[in-house]
Coordinates of C-alpha atoms and ligand atoms in Angstrom, one line a residue:
M1 CA -14.9 -5.2 -28.8
S2 CA -15.9 -8.6 -27.5
G3 CA -12.8 -10.8 -26.2
A4 CA -12.0 -12.9 -22.3
S5 CA -12.6 -10.0 -19.6
I6 CA -9.7 -8.7 -18.4
P7 CA -8.9 -8.7 -14.4
S8 CA -7.8 -5.8 -12.2
K9 CA -5.6 -9.1 -11.2
D10 CA -5.1 -12.4 -11.6
Y11 CA -3.5 -14.9 -9.0
R12 CA -3.3 -17.7 -11.0
R13 CA -2.0 -15.8 -13.5
Q14 CA 0.4 -14.7 -11.2
Y15 CA 1.3 -17.4 -9.7
A16 CA 1.7 -19.3 -12.8
P17 CA 5.8 -19.2 -12.9
W18 CA 6.8 -19.4 -9.4
V19 CA 5.1 -22.7 -8.6
D20 CA 7.7 -25.5 -9.1
E21 CA 10.2 -23.3 -7.3
L22 CA 7.6 -22.3 -4.6
L23 CA 6.8 -25.5 -3.6
S24 CA 10.0 -27.5 -3.5
E25 CA 10.8 -24.4 -1.4
W26 CA 7.7 -24.9 0.8
R27 CA 8.8 -28.9 1.0
R28 CA 12.1 -27.5 2.4
V29 CA 10.7 -25.0 5.1
L30 CA 7.0 -28.2 5.8
L31 CA 10.5 -30.4 6.6
E32 CA 13.0 -28.3 8.5
E33 CA 11.8 -25.2 10.1
S34 CA 9.5 -24.1 12.9
P35 CA 5.9 -22.8 11.3
V36 CA 6.2 -19.7 13.9
L37 CA 9.6 -17.9 13.2
G38 CA 11.6 -20.0 12.1
P39 CA 14.3 -19.0 10.1
S40 CA 12.6 -18.1 6.7
L41 CA 10.8 -15.6 9.2
S42 CA 14.2 -14.0 10.0
A43 CA 16.1 -14.2 6.8
F44 CA 13.3 -12.1 5.0
E45 CA 13.8 -9.6 7.2
D46 CA 17.2 -9.6 7.1
D47 CA 16.8 -9.8 2.9
F48 CA 14.1 -7.7 2.8
A49 CA 15.6 -5.1 5.5
R50 CA 18.4 -4.8 2.8
Y51 CA 16.7 -4.1 -0.6
L52 CA 15.0 -0.8 1.6
G53 CA 18.0 0.1 3.4
A54 CA 16.2 -0.1 6.9
R55 CA 18.0 -0.9 10.1
R56 CA 16.0 -4.5 10.7
V57 CA 12.7 -5.5 9.2
V58 CA 9.5 -7.1 11.6
G59 CA 7.6 -9.1 10.2
V60 CA 3.5 -9.1 10.9
N61 CA 0.2 -10.5 10.2
S62 CA -0.9 -7.7 8.5
G63 CA -0.7 -4.2 7.6
T64 CA -2.9 -3.0 9.8
D65 CA -1.0 -4.2 12.6
A66 CA 1.8 -2.8 11.0
L67 CA 0.5 0.3 11.2
S68 CA -0.6 0.7 14.7
L69 CA 2.1 -1.6 16.6
A70 CA 5.2 1.2 14.4
L71 CA 2.5 4.4 16.7
R72 CA 2.5 2.1 19.0
V73 CA 6.0 0.9 19.4
L74 CA 7.2 5.4 19.2
G75 CA 4.6 5.4 22.3
I76 CA 2.1 6.6 21.1
G77 CA -1.8 6.3 22.1
R78 CA -4.5 8.1 24.3
G79 CA -4.0 11.5 24.2
D80 CA -2.1 12.6 21.1
Q81 CA -3.2 13.4 17.7
V82 CA -1.7 11.5 14.9
I83 CA -2.9 13.9 11.6
T84 CA -2.2 10.8 7.6
A85 CA -4.3 11.9 4.4
A86 CA -8.4 12.2 4.8
N87 CA -8.5 10.1 0.9
T88 CA -6.4 7.0 2.0
F89 CA -7.8 3.7 2.7
F90 CA -9.7 3.2 6.1
A91 CA -6.9 1.1 7.1
T92 CA -4.8 3.3 8.3
V93 CA -7.3 5.2 10.3
S94 CA -8.2 2.3 11.8
A95 CA -5.1 1.5 13.1
I96 CA -4.5 4.8 14.8
R97 CA -7.4 4.3 16.6
M98 CA -6.5 0.6 18.0
T99 CA -3.6 2.8 19.8
G100 CA -6.6 4.7 21.7
A101 CA -4.8 7.8 20.1
T102 CA -7.0 10.6 17.5
P103 CA -6.6 10.5 13.5
V104 CA -6.9 13.8 12.2
L105 CA -7.1 13.7 8.3
V106 CA -5.7 16.3 5.6
D107 CA -7.0 16.8 2.4
P108 CA -4.6 15.5 0.0
D109 CA -3.3 17.7 -2.3
P110 CA -6.1 17.6 -5.9
L111 CA -3.5 17.9 -8.3
T112 CA -1.0 14.5 -7.0
M113 CA -4.0 12.9 -4.7
N114 CA -1.0 12.6 -2.4
V115 CA -0.4 13.9 1.2
D116 CA -0.8 17.6 1.3
E117 CA 2.7 18.6 3.4
D118 CA 1.1 22.5 3.9
A119 CA -2.1 21.3 4.9
M120 CA -0.1 18.7 7.9
A121 CA 1.7 21.6 8.9
A122 CA -1.3 22.9 9.6
A123 CA -2.8 20.6 10.9
V124 CA 0.2 20.4 13.5
S125 CA -1.0 21.2 17.0
S126 CA 0.1 20.6 21.0
S127 CA -1.4 17.3 21.5
T128 CA 0.4 16.3 17.6
A129 CA 2.4 12.4 18.0
A130 CA 2.9 11.7 14.6
L131 CA 3.1 12.5 11.2
L132 CA 1.2 8.9 9.4
P133 CA 1.4 9.9 5.3
V134 CA 0.5 7.7 2.8
H135 CA 2.1 7.0 0.1
L136 CA -0.5 6.6 -2.0
Y137 CA -1.4 4.5 -5.3
G138 CA 2.8 3.2 -5.6
R139 CA 4.3 7.5 -5.4
S140 CA 6.3 9.0 -2.8
A141 CA 4.3 11.1 -0.2
P142 CA 6.4 14.4 -0.6
L143 CA 8.8 13.2 2.1
P144 CA 11.9 15.2 2.5
A145 CA 9.2 18.0 3.6
L146 CA 8.0 16.0 6.2
E147 CA 11.2 15.3 7.2
H148 CA 11.6 18.8 8.0
L149 CA 8.9 19.2 9.6
A150 CA 8.4 15.8 11.7
E151 CA 11.5 17.7 12.9
R152 CA 10.4 21.0 13.8
H153 CA 7.8 19.6 15.7
G154 CA 9.5 17.0 17.1
L155 CA 6.9 14.7 16.1
A156 CA 7.6 11.0 14.8
L157 CA 6.8 10.6 10.8
V158 CA 5.8 6.5 10.5
E159 CA 4.9 5.7 6.4
D160 CA 2.5 4.2 5.0
A161 CA 4.0 2.2 2.2
A162 CA 1.3 -0.7 2.5
Q163 CA 0.8 0.3 -1.6
A164 CA 4.9 1.4 -2.4
H165 CA 7.1 -1.5 -2.2
G166 CA 10.6 -0.2 -4.5
A167 CA 9.1 3.1 -4.9
R168 CA 11.3 6.3 -4.5
D169 CA 11.3 9.7 -2.6
A170 CA 12.6 12.3 -4.4
A171 CA 15.9 12.2 -2.8
G172 CA 16.3 9.0 -3.9
R173 CA 15.4 6.6 -0.8
R174 CA 13.2 3.5 -1.1
V175 CA 10.5 4.6 0.6
G176 CA 9.3 2.9 4.1
S177 CA 12.5 3.3 5.1
V178 CA 12.9 7.3 5.7
G179 CA 10.8 7.7 8.6
A180 CA 11.1 5.7 12.3
C181 CA 8.5 2.8 11.4
G182 CA 7.9 2.1 7.1
A183 CA 4.1 -0.1 6.9
F184 CA 3.9 -2.8 4.5
S185 CA 1.3 -4.4 4.1
F186 CA 1.6 -8.2 2.5
H187 CA -2.0 -8.1 1.3
P188 CA -1.9 -10.4 -1.7
S189 CA -3.8 -7.9 -3.8
K190 CA -0.2 -5.4 -2.8
N191 CA 2.9 -4.9 -4.9
L192 CA 4.6 -7.3 -3.1
G193 CA 2.0 -9.6 -1.5
A194 CA 1.7 -12.7 0.4
F195 CA -0.6 -15.7 -0.5
G196 CA -2.2 -14.3 2.9
D197 CA -2.5 -11.2 4.8
G198 CA 1.3 -10.7 6.0
G199 CA 3.0 -7.5 7.3
A200 CA 5.8 -5.6 7.7
I201 CA 7.2 -2.9 10.4
A202 CA 10.9 -1.6 8.7
L203 CA 13.2 0.7 11.2
A204 CA 15.6 2.8 11.3
D205 CA 16.7 2.4 14.4
E206 CA 17.6 -1.2 15.4
A207 CA 17.4 -1.1 19.4
L208 CA 12.8 -0.7 17.9
G209 CA 13.1 -4.0 17.0
E210 CA 13.2 -5.5 20.4
R211 CA 10.6 -4.1 21.5
L212 CA 8.8 -5.3 18.6
D213 CA 9.7 -9.0 18.8
V214 CA 8.2 -8.9 22.2
L215 CA 4.9 -6.1 20.9
R216 CA 4.1 -8.9 18.2
N217 CA 3.6 -11.9 20.1
L218 CA 1.6 -11.9 22.7
G219 CA 3.7 -9.5 24.5
K220 CA 5.5 -12.5 25.6
R221 CA 9.7 -11.9 27.0
S222 CA 10.2 -15.5 27.7
G223 CA 9.3 -19.0 28.5
H224 CA 6.5 -17.6 30.2
A225 CA 6.9 -14.9 30.7
V226 CA 4.1 -11.6 29.7
D227 CA 5.7 -8.0 30.0
E228 CA 2.9 -6.3 28.4
V229 CA -0.8 -7.0 27.1
A230 CA -0.4 -7.2 23.1
P231 CA -1.4 -9.0 20.5
N232 CA -0.3 -12.1 17.9
T233 CA 0.5 -11.4 15.0
K234 CA 3.8 -12.5 14.4
L235 CA 4.3 -12.8 9.4
D236 CA 4.8 -16.8 9.5
T237 CA 7.3 -18.7 8.2
L238 CA 5.9 -20.1 5.2
Q239 CA 5.0 -16.1 3.9
A240 CA 8.0 -14.7 4.8
A241 CA 9.5 -18.2 2.9
L242 CA 7.6 -17.2 -0.6
L243 CA 8.2 -13.8 -0.2
R244 CA 11.8 -14.2 0.1
I245 CA 11.3 -15.5 -3.6
K246 CA 9.4 -13.6 -5.2
L247 CA 11.1 -10.2 -3.5
P248 CA 14.5 -10.1 -5.7
R249 CA 12.0 -10.3 -8.4
L250 CA 9.6 -7.1 -6.9
D251 CA 12.0 -4.4 -9.3
E252 CA 11.4 -6.4 -12.4
S253 CA 7.4 -6.6 -11.6
N254 CA 7.8 -2.7 -10.7
E255 CA 9.3 -1.0 -14.0
R256 CA 6.5 -3.8 -16.1
R257 CA 3.7 -2.3 -13.9
C258 CA 5.7 1.4 -14.7
R259 CA 5.7 -0.1 -18.1
L260 CA 2.2 -0.7 -18.2
A261 CA 0.9 2.9 -16.5
A262 CA 2.9 4.7 -19.8
R263 CA 0.4 2.7 -22.4
Y264 CA -1.8 3.9 -20.4
R265 CA -0.9 7.7 -20.8
A266 CA -0.7 7.4 -24.6
G267 CA -3.8 6.0 -25.0
L268 CA -6.0 8.6 -22.7
S269 CA -4.1 11.4 -22.8
G270 CA -6.5 14.1 -23.7
V271 CA -9.4 12.1 -24.1
G272 CA -12.7 13.0 -22.6
D273 CA -12.7 14.8 -19.3
L274 CA -9.9 12.6 -17.7
L275 CA -7.6 13.0 -15.2
L276 CA -4.6 11.1 -15.3
P277 CA -2.4 10.0 -13.0
D278 CA 0.0 13.2 -12.6
D279 CA 3.9 12.3 -13.7
P280 CA 5.7 13.1 -10.9
G281 CA 9.5 13.8 -11.8
S282 CA 11.8 12.7 -9.2
G283 CA 11.4 9.2 -7.6
Q284 CA 9.8 6.4 -8.3
H285 CA 6.3 5.7 -8.7
V286 CA 5.6 1.9 -8.2
F287 CA 1.9 1.7 -9.9
H288 CA -0.2 -0.3 -7.1
L289 CA -3.1 1.3 -9.7
Y290 CA -4.0 3.0 -12.0
V291 CA -5.6 5.9 -10.5
V292 CA -8.1 8.1 -13.9
R293 CA -10.7 10.8 -12.7
S294 CA -13.9 11.7 -14.6
Q295 CA -17.1 13.1 -13.7
H296 CA -18.8 10.8 -15.9
R297 CA -17.1 7.6 -12.8
D298 CA -20.0 6.0 -12.5
A299 CA -21.7 5.6 -16.3
L300 CA -18.0 5.2 -17.4
R301 CA -17.6 2.4 -15.0
A302 CA -20.4 0.9 -15.4
Q303 CA -19.6 0.2 -19.2
L304 CA -16.1 -1.0 -18.7
L305 CA -17.6 -3.5 -16.4
S306 CA -20.5 -4.3 -19.3
Q307 CA -17.9 -5.4 -21.6
G308 CA -15.7 -7.2 -18.8
I309 CA -13.2 -5.3 -17.6
R310 CA -12.9 -5.0 -14.0
A311 CA -12.2 -1.4 -13.4
S312 CA -13.0 -1.1 -8.9
L313 CA -12.6 2.7 -6.7
H314 CA -10.4 3.4 -4.6
Y315 CA -11.6 4.5 -2.4
P316 CA -15.7 5.5 -2.9
I317 CA -16.2 6.3 0.9
A318 CA -13.7 8.8 2.6
P319 CA -13.0 7.5 5.8
H320 CA -14.6 10.6 7.4
R321 CA -17.6 9.3 5.9
Q322 CA -18.3 5.6 7.7
Q323 CA -20.4 4.2 9.8
A324 CA -17.7 3.2 11.7
D325 CA -16.2 5.3 14.4
L326 CA -13.5 5.8 13.1
G327 CA -12.7 9.3 16.1
I328 CA -12.5 11.2 13.3
A329 CA -14.1 14.6 14.3
L330 CA -15.3 16.2 10.8
G331 CA -18.5 16.4 9.2
P332 CA -19.4 16.1 5.7
G333 CA -17.7 18.8 3.5
G334 CA -14.5 18.6 6.0
C335 CA -12.5 17.4 3.5
P336 CA -13.6 18.4 0.3
V337 CA -10.8 17.2 -2.2
A338 CA -11.3 13.6 -0.7
E339 CA -14.8 13.9 -0.6
E340 CA -14.3 14.9 -4.6
L341 CA -12.2 12.1 -5.2
A342 CA -14.2 9.5 -3.0
D343 CA -17.0 10.5 -6.7
T344 CA -14.2 10.7 -9.1
V345 CA -11.9 8.0 -8.8
L346 CA -11.5 5.4 -11.0
S347 CA -8.9 2.2 -10.9
L348 CA -8.4 1.0 -14.2
P349 CA -6.6 -2.6 -13.8
I350 CA -2.7 -2.7 -13.4
A351 CA -1.1 -5.6 -12.9
P352 CA 2.3 -7.0 -13.8
E353 CA 0.9 -10.2 -15.1
L354 CA -1.4 -8.2 -17.4
D355 CA -0.4 -7.5 -21.0
E356 CA -0.4 -5.1 -23.3
V357 CA -2.7 -6.0 -25.9
E358 CA -5.5 -5.9 -22.5
I359 CA -3.8 -2.1 -21.7
D360 CA -4.6 -1.7 -25.3
R361 CA -8.5 -3.0 -24.7
V362 CA -8.9 -0.9 -22.1
V363 CA -7.4 1.9 -23.6
E364 CA -10.1 1.4 -26.6
A365 CA -13.2 1.0 -24.3
V366 CA -13.0 3.7 -22.8
R367 CA -12.0 5.7 -26.2
G368 CA -15.6 4.2 -26.9
F369 CA -16.8 5.8 -24.4
F370 CA -16.4 8.7 -24.2
A371 CA -17.0 8.4 -28.1
G372 CA -19.6 7.6 -27.4
T373 CA -20.0 4.4 -29.2
R374 CA -22.5 1.7 -27.7
P375 CA -20.2 -1.7 -27.0
Ligands
PLP401 C1 -4.1 -2.4 2.2 C2 -2.9 -1.1 3.4 C3 -2.8 -0.6 4.4 C4 -4.1 -2.4 5.4 O1 -3.0 -3.5 4.9 P1 -4.1 -5.5 5.7 O2 -2.6 -5.9 5.1 O3 -4.9 -5.3 3.8 O4 -3.8 -4.4 6.6 C5 -3.5 0.1 5.5 N1 -3.5 1.0 3.9 C6 -3.0 1.0 3.1 C7 -3.1 2.7 2.6 C8 -3.1 0.3 2.6 O5 -3.3 0.0 1.0

């Protein structure tokens, strides 16, 4: 059962095939372009907009900034409520909070672990300004239903697509291109990752792009004239040049994730009390993470770690149980499904740079745990 350890991701392996191409492009950029707002940035923004089917893309410094600027450009802030998923990465909630708006968390669908449209509908109040579904783990939230809900109540629809570059909703649309704004992260761990932080806002309406050009750049309209107080959060030219090289192979890398996910499903169906990710049936899941559930999660994880298998947790603390004051009016028990998930979810290694032999070793190790085999 021994052998080399199995990482949850491996940047050295991921970058090995890209190094020569990246270095020659970076060499060109260093000698020809501006480090800030260089031509490679607008070229990547155009490429990514075309890929998504969005009207425009605006590159920023992180997914968190993409979310908060998306809300801000839509006029959402103090006094407004924004409804999002109670089992999301806490940055979704911080981003809402940083605009001054109040996050309202709703329990996910226990089967899909994704946003539940009925729970969102039940949470709409006279203060609600936006719905912020999260395409968690790489699977599309129920966008057609949420579009209807937003329309019926006159709410903005903002998508957190940080984990779902390339995923498609039930109507076949790329996620992030459906709502007024779609927020992406290019953190190195994501399906489309930079070598450092990065993010972008995809827009359904081009006009918002001009205001975002100002909002991401200290509020400067031109020269020394400042229109408003705003952060400095631009995607770097070098990161954009790298992302532009990686984008054409995003679909291939997502397909590889899907093949590895199918291998897990085949190997782990019916094992112990494991709940495997539900098959979406429509749309396109891109398996940013492969999240299983078990009542024996902690013991299973400990045994996998002892065998060198980097199983991880997304996420062990629901946002409303964090120490930070995220402005959420909810106590323990406030979102029982999210709390149950925090105690039972386990992310098995999945990354395009892993191979089938490694997935099979994880499968064997998980089966061994439930068969009572000591490593
Ligand atoms: C990664 C992530 C973010 C934040 O993106 P950063 O680039 O790390 O700021 C927001 N929401 C979700 C769901 C994420 O996975």
